[in-house]
Amino acid sequence: MRLDIYLVYLLLRLFGLLPLRWLQAIGAGLGRLTLRRGGRMARYTAVNMAIARPALNDAVRAALVREAMIEGGKSITEIVKIWGAGAERALDLVREVRGEALFDAALAAGKGVIIAAPHLGCWELLNYWLCRKTPMAILYRPPRIAAVEALLRKVRGALAPEQVRAEGAGVRTLYKRLASGGTVGILPDQKPRAGEGEFAPFFGREAMTMVLLPRLAARTGATVLFAFAERLPRGKGYRIHFLPAPDGLDDADLPRACAALNRGVENCVELAFAQYQWHYKRYSADNRPSPY
């Protein structure tokens, strides 16, 4: 590990001693400041809210944008606790798990499990929880700074998932793991590369949607579950949710399957609406006009 990255690790360990409510309060302040200053994150959030909640009047929608920016700020600073405290201590922050029986039944079936985890709540804590239950591989794109990978391995410790790169060899690894009854995790709302997606409705507007997850489900027969870790108010911890996949997600017709995939993400988001990553340019595409 590079010296500068190791120093970051030491700082995470130090500040990870702070109470979660303090860190989230700092994040809330960061979100308010970012909103006041304007800029891209605030603009993208406002555009996405107008798409997802068109029936709201301006005042109500502005309040929702503010709430989403505050929750976005919390997602940045709470990671200090999740990474800095260590995986096992971070898991002490899980207060409730809803739908755990769905996950246990999927594991027991032995046909493989695909966890579709949207950009919602605290997905890093969800990774810890899943890896404590069963070995897992996650599909990811390498960070721009290669040395950050060493930091991630260090902070995750024994509960680190196998990281599979989003490329040909990595996808083959996912197929093999599922065929042997294993578990994989995928961000279902990650905008795919050109030629690797289909347009499908997402909160009333078509968005480029990945085809990899539906194809994995169709070809392996694995159980798909949606999951996320909801942030509880006032730093009280987290509630993990598991939801069944909508019908049609494993359909051979990719537009239908992708529409079901997006419905699954919507079902999660509606349970913790402001905690979604609303500043993400979800509706941009190379061959269509951008709303941003």
mmCIF file of C-alpha atoms in Angstrom:
data_model
loop_
_atom_site.group_PDB
_atom_site.id
_atom_site.type_symbol
_atom_site.label_atom_id
_atom_site.label_comp_id
_atom_site.label_asym_id
_atom_site.label_seq_id
_atom_site.Cartn_x
_atom_site.Cartn_y
_atom_site.Cartn_z
ATOM 1 C CA MET A 1 0.000 0.000 0.000
ATOM 2 C CA ARG A 2 1.323 3.450 -0.934
ATOM 3 C CA LEU A 3 2.255 5.716 1.956
ATOM 4 C CA ASP A 4 -0.380 8.342 1.117
ATOM 5 C CA ILE A 5 -3.085 5.667 0.872
ATOM 6 C CA TYR A 6 -1.967 4.186 4.180
ATOM 7 C CA LEU A 7 -2.239 7.625 5.788
ATOM 8 C CA VAL A 8 -5.813 7.838 4.475
ATOM 9 C CA TYR A 9 -6.471 4.464 6.093
ATOM 10 C CA LEU A 10 -5.122 5.717 9.443
ATOM 11 C CA LEU A 11 -7.316 8.812 9.226
ATOM 12 C CA LEU A 12 -10.343 6.631 8.515
ATOM 13 C CA ARG A 13 -9.561 4.551 11.582
ATOM 14 C CA LEU A 14 -9.207 7.691 13.695
ATOM 15 C CA PHE A 15 -12.368 9.461 12.532
ATOM 16 C CA GLY A 16 -14.241 6.162 12.519
ATOM 17 C CA LEU A 17 -14.250 6.461 16.315
ATOM 18 C CA LEU A 18 -16.717 9.359 16.046
ATOM 19 C CA PRO A 19 -20.418 8.602 16.624
ATOM 20 C CA LEU A 20 -22.419 7.946 13.475
ATOM 21 C CA ARG A 21 -24.838 10.771 14.275
ATOM 22 C CA TRP A 22 -21.945 13.281 14.322
ATOM 23 C CA LEU A 23 -20.628 12.121 10.970
ATOM 24 C CA GLN A 24 -24.090 12.186 9.422
ATOM 25 C CA ALA A 25 -24.712 15.663 10.862
ATOM 26 C CA ILE A 26 -21.520 16.841 9.153
ATOM 27 C CA GLY A 27 -22.737 15.220 5.942
ATOM 28 C CA ALA A 28 -26.124 16.912 6.247
ATOM 29 C CA GLY A 29 -24.365 20.261 6.561
ATOM 30 C CA LEU A 30 -22.269 19.431 3.521
ATOM 31 C CA GLY A 31 -25.432 18.637 1.564
ATOM 32 C CA ARG A 32 -27.066 21.946 2.551
ATOM 33 C CA LEU A 33 -23.934 23.870 1.594
ATOM 34 C CA THR A 34 -23.727 22.111 -1.768
ATOM 35 C CA LEU A 35 -27.365 22.976 -2.457
ATOM 36 C CA ARG A 36 -26.856 26.654 -1.577
ATOM 37 C CA ARG A 37 -23.834 26.881 -3.831
ATOM 38 C CA GLY A 38 -25.728 25.340 -6.727
ATOM 39 C CA GLY A 39 -23.599 23.508 -9.260
ATOM 40 C CA ARG A 40 -23.975 20.252 -11.096
ATOM 41 C CA MET A 41 -25.076 17.970 -8.246
ATOM 42 C CA ALA A 42 -27.905 20.293 -7.237
ATOM 43 C CA ARG A 43 -28.926 20.805 -10.870
ATOM 44 C CA TYR A 44 -28.927 17.099 -11.714
ATOM 45 C CA THR A 45 -30.935 16.340 -8.573
ATOM 46 C CA ALA A 46 -33.529 18.965 -9.471
ATOM 47 C CA VAL A 47 -33.852 17.613 -13.025
ATOM 48 C CA ASN A 48 -34.259 14.031 -11.796
ATOM 49 C CA MET A 49 -36.854 15.069 -9.233
ATOM 50 C CA ALA A 50 -38.857 16.876 -11.911
ATOM 51 C CA ILE A 51 -38.858 13.655 -13.940
ATOM 52 C CA ALA A 52 -39.624 11.303 -11.052
ATOM 53 C CA ARG A 53 -42.193 13.513 -9.288
ATOM 54 C CA PRO A 54 -43.839 15.624 -12.040
ATOM 55 C CA ALA A 55 -47.112 16.096 -10.158
ATOM 56 C CA LEU A 56 -45.531 17.956 -7.237
ATOM 57 C CA ASN A 57 -45.688 21.730 -7.068
ATOM 58 C CA ASP A 58 -42.443 23.703 -7.078
ATOM 59 C CA ALA A 59 -42.304 24.242 -3.317
ATOM 60 C CA VAL A 60 -42.826 20.582 -2.433
ATOM 61 C CA ARG A 61 -40.353 19.445 -5.069
ATOM 62 C CA ALA A 62 -37.762 21.956 -3.823
ATOM 63 C CA ALA A 63 -38.136 20.535 -0.323
ATOM 64 C CA LEU A 64 -37.599 17.033 -1.705
ATOM 65 C CA VAL A 65 -34.481 18.190 -3.561
ATOM 66 C CA ARG A 66 -33.164 19.644 -0.298
ATOM 67 C CA GLU A 67 -33.831 16.388 1.537
ATOM 68 C CA ALA A 68 -32.091 14.391 -1.190
ATOM 69 C CA MET A 69 -29.040 16.658 -1.065
ATOM 70 C CA ILE A 70 -28.871 16.255 2.715
ATOM 71 C CA GLU A 71 -29.054 12.475 2.417
ATOM 72 C CA GLY A 72 -26.409 12.586 -0.307
ATOM 73 C CA GLY A 73 -24.118 14.460 2.053
ATOM 74 C CA LYS A 74 -24.686 11.843 4.741
ATOM 75 C CA SER A 75 -23.750 9.083 2.291
ATOM 76 C CA ILE A 76 -20.329 10.716 1.851
ATOM 77 C CA THR A 77 -19.427 11.234 5.506
ATOM 78 C CA GLU A 78 -20.952 8.055 6.963
ATOM 79 C CA ILE A 79 -18.505 5.992 4.909
ATOM 80 C CA VAL A 80 -15.854 7.149 7.393
ATOM 81 C CA LYS A 81 -17.686 5.114 10.043
ATOM 82 C CA ILE A 82 -18.382 2.147 7.790
ATOM 83 C CA TRP A 83 -14.775 1.883 6.598
ATOM 84 C CA GLY A 84 -12.960 3.313 9.585
ATOM 85 C CA ALA A 85 -14.677 1.345 12.357
ATOM 86 C CA GLY A 86 -13.998 -2.026 10.738
ATOM 87 C CA ALA A 87 -16.544 -4.339 9.180
ATOM 88 C CA GLU A 88 -17.701 -6.153 12.329
ATOM 89 C CA ARG A 89 -18.181 -2.959 14.352
ATOM 90 C CA ALA A 90 -19.953 -1.345 11.417
ATOM 91 C CA LEU A 91 -22.381 -4.274 11.320
ATOM 92 C CA ASP A 92 -23.391 -3.473 14.896
ATOM 93 C CA LEU A 93 -25.199 -0.501 13.326
ATOM 94 C CA VAL A 94 -27.710 -2.825 11.599
ATOM 95 C CA ARG A 95 -30.889 -2.579 13.694
ATOM 96 C CA GLU A 96 -33.297 -4.630 11.596
ATOM 97 C CA VAL A 97 -33.397 -6.861 8.532
ATOM 98 C CA ARG A 98 -36.639 -7.077 6.590
ATOM 99 C CA GLY A 99 -37.096 -9.909 4.125
ATOM 100 C CA GLU A 100 -34.140 -11.941 5.387
ATOM 101 C CA ALA A 101 -36.182 -15.122 4.893
ATOM 102 C CA LEU A 102 -36.182 -14.413 1.145
ATOM 103 C CA PHE A 103 -32.390 -14.385 1.133
ATOM 104 C CA ASP A 104 -32.080 -17.503 3.280
ATOM 105 C CA ALA A 105 -34.494 -19.384 1.021
ATOM 106 C CA ALA A 106 -32.592 -18.299 -2.089
ATOM 107 C CA LEU A 107 -29.318 -19.544 -0.606
ATOM 108 C CA ALA A 108 -30.915 -22.836 0.431
ATOM 109 C CA ALA A 109 -32.273 -23.410 -3.084
ATOM 110 C CA GLY A 110 -28.696 -23.763 -4.338
ATOM 111 C CA LYS A 111 -29.428 -22.277 -7.764
ATOM 112 C CA GLY A 112 -27.346 -19.133 -7.305
ATOM 113 C CA VAL A 113 -28.381 -15.709 -6.020
ATOM 114 C CA ILE A 114 -28.108 -12.342 -7.739
ATOM 115 C CA ILE A 115 -28.328 -9.367 -5.381
ATOM 116 C CA ALA A 116 -29.440 -6.255 -7.228
ATOM 117 C CA ALA A 117 -28.321 -3.392 -4.972
ATOM 118 C CA PRO A 118 -29.265 0.081 -6.260
ATOM 119 C CA HIS A 119 -27.417 3.298 -5.397
ATOM 120 C CA LEU A 120 -29.637 3.702 -2.357
ATOM 121 C CA GLY A 121 -28.840 4.152 1.306
ATOM 122 C CA CYS A 122 -25.527 2.675 2.478
ATOM 123 C CA TRP A 123 -24.581 -0.028 -0.018
ATOM 124 C CA GLU A 124 -21.121 -0.576 1.512
ATOM 125 C CA LEU A 125 -22.729 -1.740 4.769
ATOM 126 C CA LEU A 126 -24.994 -4.042 2.760
ATOM 127 C CA ASN A 127 -21.861 -5.634 1.260
ATOM 128 C CA TYR A 128 -20.524 -6.360 4.747
ATOM 129 C CA TRP A 129 -23.804 -7.929 5.836
ATOM 130 C CA LEU A 130 -24.008 -10.142 2.761
ATOM 131 C CA CYS A 131 -20.380 -11.258 3.004
ATOM 132 C CA ARG A 132 -20.891 -12.266 6.628
ATOM 133 C CA LYS A 133 -23.706 -14.553 5.466
ATOM 134 C CA THR A 134 -22.029 -16.071 2.399
ATOM 135 C CA PRO A 135 -19.014 -15.631 0.091
ATOM 136 C CA MET A 136 -19.907 -13.147 -2.623
ATOM 137 C CA ALA A 137 -18.527 -11.600 -5.788
ATOM 138 C CA ILE A 138 -19.429 -8.077 -6.885
ATOM 139 C CA LEU A 139 -19.215 -6.606 -10.349
ATOM 140 C CA TYR A 140 -17.371 -3.290 -10.325
ATOM 141 C CA ARG A 141 -15.470 -0.800 -12.410
ATOM 142 C CA PRO A 142 -11.908 -0.142 -11.205
ATOM 143 C CA PRO A 143 -11.382 3.225 -9.463
ATOM 144 C CA ARG A 144 -9.587 5.907 -11.432
ATOM 145 C CA ILE A 145 -6.745 5.817 -8.889
ATOM 146 C CA ALA A 146 -5.503 2.235 -8.907
ATOM 147 C CA ALA A 147 -4.003 2.493 -5.406
ATOM 148 C CA VAL A 148 -7.503 2.975 -3.959
ATOM 149 C CA GLU A 149 -8.151 -0.742 -4.538
ATOM 150 C CA ALA A 150 -5.574 -1.559 -1.872
ATOM 151 C CA LEU A 151 -7.380 0.764 0.533
ATOM 152 C CA LEU A 152 -10.703 -0.939 -0.141
ATOM 153 C CA ARG A 153 -9.212 -4.371 0.524
ATOM 154 C CA LYS A 154 -7.683 -3.104 3.757
ATOM 155 C CA VAL A 155 -10.816 -1.509 5.194
ATOM 156 C CA ARG A 156 -13.092 -4.393 4.208
ATOM 157 C CA GLY A 157 -10.832 -6.997 5.793
ATOM 158 C CA ALA A 158 -12.220 -10.518 6.111
ATOM 159 C CA LEU A 159 -15.643 -9.390 4.855
ATOM 160 C CA ALA A 160 -14.336 -8.187 1.507
ATOM 161 C CA PRO A 161 -16.237 -9.561 -1.494
ATOM 162 C CA GLU A 162 -14.417 -10.890 -4.513
ATOM 163 C CA GLN A 163 -14.174 -7.929 -6.895
ATOM 164 C CA VAL A 164 -14.888 -8.893 -10.493
ATOM 165 C CA ARG A 165 -14.117 -6.365 -13.177
ATOM 166 C CA ALA A 166 -16.899 -5.398 -15.569
ATOM 167 C CA GLU A 167 -15.269 -6.971 -18.610
ATOM 168 C CA GLY A 168 -15.360 -10.258 -20.523
ATOM 169 C CA ALA A 169 -13.358 -12.416 -18.127
ATOM 170 C CA GLY A 170 -15.182 -10.948 -15.132
ATOM 171 C CA VAL A 171 -18.602 -11.686 -16.588
ATOM 172 C CA ARG A 172 -17.569 -15.286 -17.219
ATOM 173 C CA THR A 173 -16.575 -15.489 -13.559
ATOM 174 C CA LEU A 174 -20.075 -14.393 -12.557
ATOM 175 C CA TYR A 175 -21.662 -17.087 -14.716
ATOM 176 C CA LYS A 176 -19.429 -19.766 -13.167
ATOM 177 C CA ARG A 177 -20.150 -18.606 -9.628
ATOM 178 C CA LEU A 178 -23.910 -18.634 -10.200
ATOM 179 C CA ALA A 179 -23.769 -22.019 -11.933
ATOM 180 C CA SER A 180 -22.150 -23.427 -8.789
ATOM 181 C CA GLY A 181 -24.857 -21.947 -6.545
ATOM 182 C CA GLY A 182 -22.886 -18.886 -5.453
ATOM 183 C CA THR A 183 -23.911 -15.290 -4.838
ATOM 184 C CA VAL A 184 -23.074 -12.206 -6.887
ATOM 185 C CA GLY A 185 -23.908 -8.547 -6.377
ATOM 186 C CA ILE A 186 -24.602 -6.022 -9.134
ATOM 187 C CA LEU A 187 -25.578 -2.341 -9.163
ATOM 188 C CA PRO A 188 -28.694 -2.586 -11.347
ATOM 189 C CA ASP A 189 -28.965 1.162 -12.014
ATOM 190 C CA GLN A 190 -25.412 1.654 -13.273
ATOM 191 C CA LYS A 191 -25.587 3.196 -16.732
ATOM 192 C CA PRO A 192 -24.148 0.606 -19.141
ATOM 193 C CA ARG A 193 -21.555 1.225 -21.787
ATOM 194 C CA ALA A 194 -22.659 1.828 -25.364
ATOM 195 C CA GLY A 195 -24.072 -1.339 -26.897
ATOM 196 C CA GLU A 196 -24.572 -3.039 -23.524
ATOM 197 C CA GLY A 197 -28.017 -1.749 -22.634
ATOM 198 C CA GLU A 198 -31.650 -1.227 -23.618
ATOM 199 C CA PHE A 199 -33.937 1.731 -23.060
ATOM 200 C CA ALA A 200 -36.624 1.012 -20.470
ATOM 201 C CA PRO A 201 -38.948 3.168 -18.340
ATOM 202 C CA PHE A 202 -37.564 4.433 -15.048
ATOM 203 C CA PHE A 203 -39.890 6.675 -13.051
ATOM 204 C CA GLY A 204 -41.852 7.499 -16.189
ATOM 205 C CA ARG A 205 -38.988 8.275 -18.566
ATOM 206 C CA GLU A 206 -36.865 5.911 -20.630
ATOM 207 C CA ALA A 207 -33.340 5.378 -19.327
ATOM 208 C CA MET A 208 -30.499 3.293 -20.697
ATOM 209 C CA THR A 209 -30.589 0.098 -18.622
ATOM 210 C CA MET A 210 -28.127 -2.773 -18.288
ATOM 211 C CA VAL A 211 -28.892 -6.090 -19.976
ATOM 212 C CA LEU A 212 -26.258 -8.075 -18.100
ATOM 213 C CA LEU A 213 -28.342 -8.783 -15.006
ATOM 214 C CA PRO A 214 -31.426 -10.037 -16.910
ATOM 215 C CA ARG A 215 -29.174 -12.205 -19.078
ATOM 216 C CA LEU A 216 -27.469 -13.688 -16.030
ATOM 217 C CA ALA A 217 -30.848 -14.470 -14.502
ATOM 218 C CA ALA A 218 -32.239 -15.997 -17.696
ATOM 219 C CA ARG A 219 -29.229 -18.176 -18.472
ATOM 220 C CA THR A 220 -28.474 -19.445 -14.961
ATOM 221 C CA GLY A 221 -31.919 -19.655 -13.340
ATOM 222 C CA ALA A 222 -30.508 -17.849 -10.294
ATOM 223 C CA THR A 223 -32.858 -16.120 -7.861
ATOM 224 C CA VAL A 224 -32.785 -12.325 -8.128
ATOM 225 C CA LEU A 225 -33.384 -10.260 -5.008
ATOM 226 C CA PHE A 226 -33.244 -6.507 -4.618
ATOM 227 C CA ALA A 227 -31.580 -5.209 -1.462
ATOM 228 C CA PHE A 228 -30.454 -2.002 0.213
ATOM 229 C CA ALA A 229 -29.492 -0.615 3.627
ATOM 230 C CA GLU A 230 -31.841 2.186 4.651
ATOM 231 C CA ARG A 231 -30.378 5.006 6.737
ATOM 232 C CA LEU A 232 -32.381 5.496 9.942
ATOM 233 C CA PRO A 233 -32.952 9.042 11.266
ATOM 234 C CA ARG A 234 -30.704 10.797 13.789
ATOM 235 C CA GLY A 235 -27.804 8.408 13.383
ATOM 236 C CA LYS A 236 -29.666 5.451 14.876
ATOM 237 C CA GLY A 237 -28.230 2.960 12.412
ATOM 238 C CA TYR A 238 -29.581 1.089 9.409
ATOM 239 C CA ARG A 239 -32.407 -1.190 8.305
ATOM 240 C CA ILE A 240 -31.629 -3.754 5.592
ATOM 241 C CA HIS A 241 -34.345 -4.638 3.104
ATOM 242 C CA PHE A 242 -34.704 -7.594 0.733
ATOM 243 C CA LEU A 243 -37.387 -7.454 -1.976
ATOM 244 C CA PRO A 244 -38.375 -10.056 -4.582
ATOM 245 C CA ALA A 245 -37.691 -9.316 -8.219
ATOM 246 C CA PRO A 246 -40.656 -8.221 -10.362
ATOM 247 C CA ASP A 247 -42.058 -10.733 -12.820
ATOM 248 C CA GLY A 248 -40.394 -10.718 -16.206
ATOM 249 C CA LEU A 249 -36.868 -9.801 -15.141
ATOM 250 C CA ASP A 250 -35.519 -13.047 -16.608
ATOM 251 C CA ASP A 251 -37.569 -12.748 -19.803
ATOM 252 C CA ALA A 252 -35.805 -13.432 -23.096
ATOM 253 C CA ASP A 253 -37.342 -10.223 -24.436
ATOM 254 C CA LEU A 254 -34.745 -7.711 -23.228
ATOM 255 C CA PRO A 255 -36.923 -4.555 -23.258
ATOM 256 C CA ARG A 256 -39.465 -6.357 -21.066
ATOM 257 C CA ALA A 257 -36.742 -7.714 -18.796
ATOM 258 C CA CYS A 258 -35.097 -4.301 -18.446
ATOM 259 C CA ALA A 259 -38.453 -2.704 -17.635
ATOM 260 C CA ALA A 260 -38.877 -5.263 -14.842
ATOM 261 C CA LEU A 261 -35.349 -4.515 -13.620
ATOM 262 C CA ASN A 262 -36.157 -0.816 -13.361
ATOM 263 C CA ARG A 263 -39.420 -1.584 -11.557
ATOM 264 C CA GLY A 264 -37.382 -3.474 -8.995
ATOM 265 C CA VAL A 265 -35.176 -0.440 -8.449
ATOM 266 C CA GLU A 266 -38.260 1.782 -8.169
ATOM 267 C CA ASN A 267 -39.763 -0.522 -5.546
ATOM 268 C CA CYS A 268 -36.640 -0.062 -3.428
ATOM 269 C CA VAL A 269 -36.432 3.686 -3.966
ATOM 270 C CA GLU A 270 -40.032 4.238 -2.898
ATOM 271 C CA LEU A 271 -39.143 2.853 0.547
ATOM 272 C CA ALA A 272 -36.436 5.491 1.114
ATOM 273 C CA PHE A 273 -36.991 8.002 -1.673
ATOM 274 C CA ALA A 274 -34.617 10.783 -0.598
ATOM 275 C CA GLN A 275 -31.773 8.326 -0.014
ATOM 276 C CA TYR A 276 -31.431 7.471 -3.689
ATOM 277 C CA GLN A 277 -28.446 8.864 -5.585
ATOM 278 C CA TRP A 278 -30.535 11.488 -7.357
ATOM 279 C CA HIS A 279 -27.529 13.477 -8.540
ATOM 280 C CA TYR A 280 -26.618 10.635 -10.931
ATOM 281 C CA LYS A 281 -27.197 11.453 -14.631
ATOM 282 C CA ARG A 282 -29.482 8.462 -15.025
ATOM 283 C CA TYR A 283 -31.281 9.750 -18.128
ATOM 284 C CA SER A 284 -28.305 10.740 -20.254
ATOM 285 C CA ALA A 285 -27.515 8.729 -23.378
ATOM 286 C CA ASP A 286 -25.205 9.305 -26.325
ATOM 287 C CA ASN A 287 -27.900 9.049 -28.974
ATOM 288 C CA ARG A 288 -30.698 11.014 -27.264
ATOM 289 C CA PRO A 289 -31.116 14.595 -26.016
ATOM 290 C CA SER A 290 -29.997 14.982 -22.409
ATOM 291 C CA PRO A 291 -32.381 16.583 -19.885
ATOM 292 C CA TYR A 292 -29.362 17.903 -17.977
#
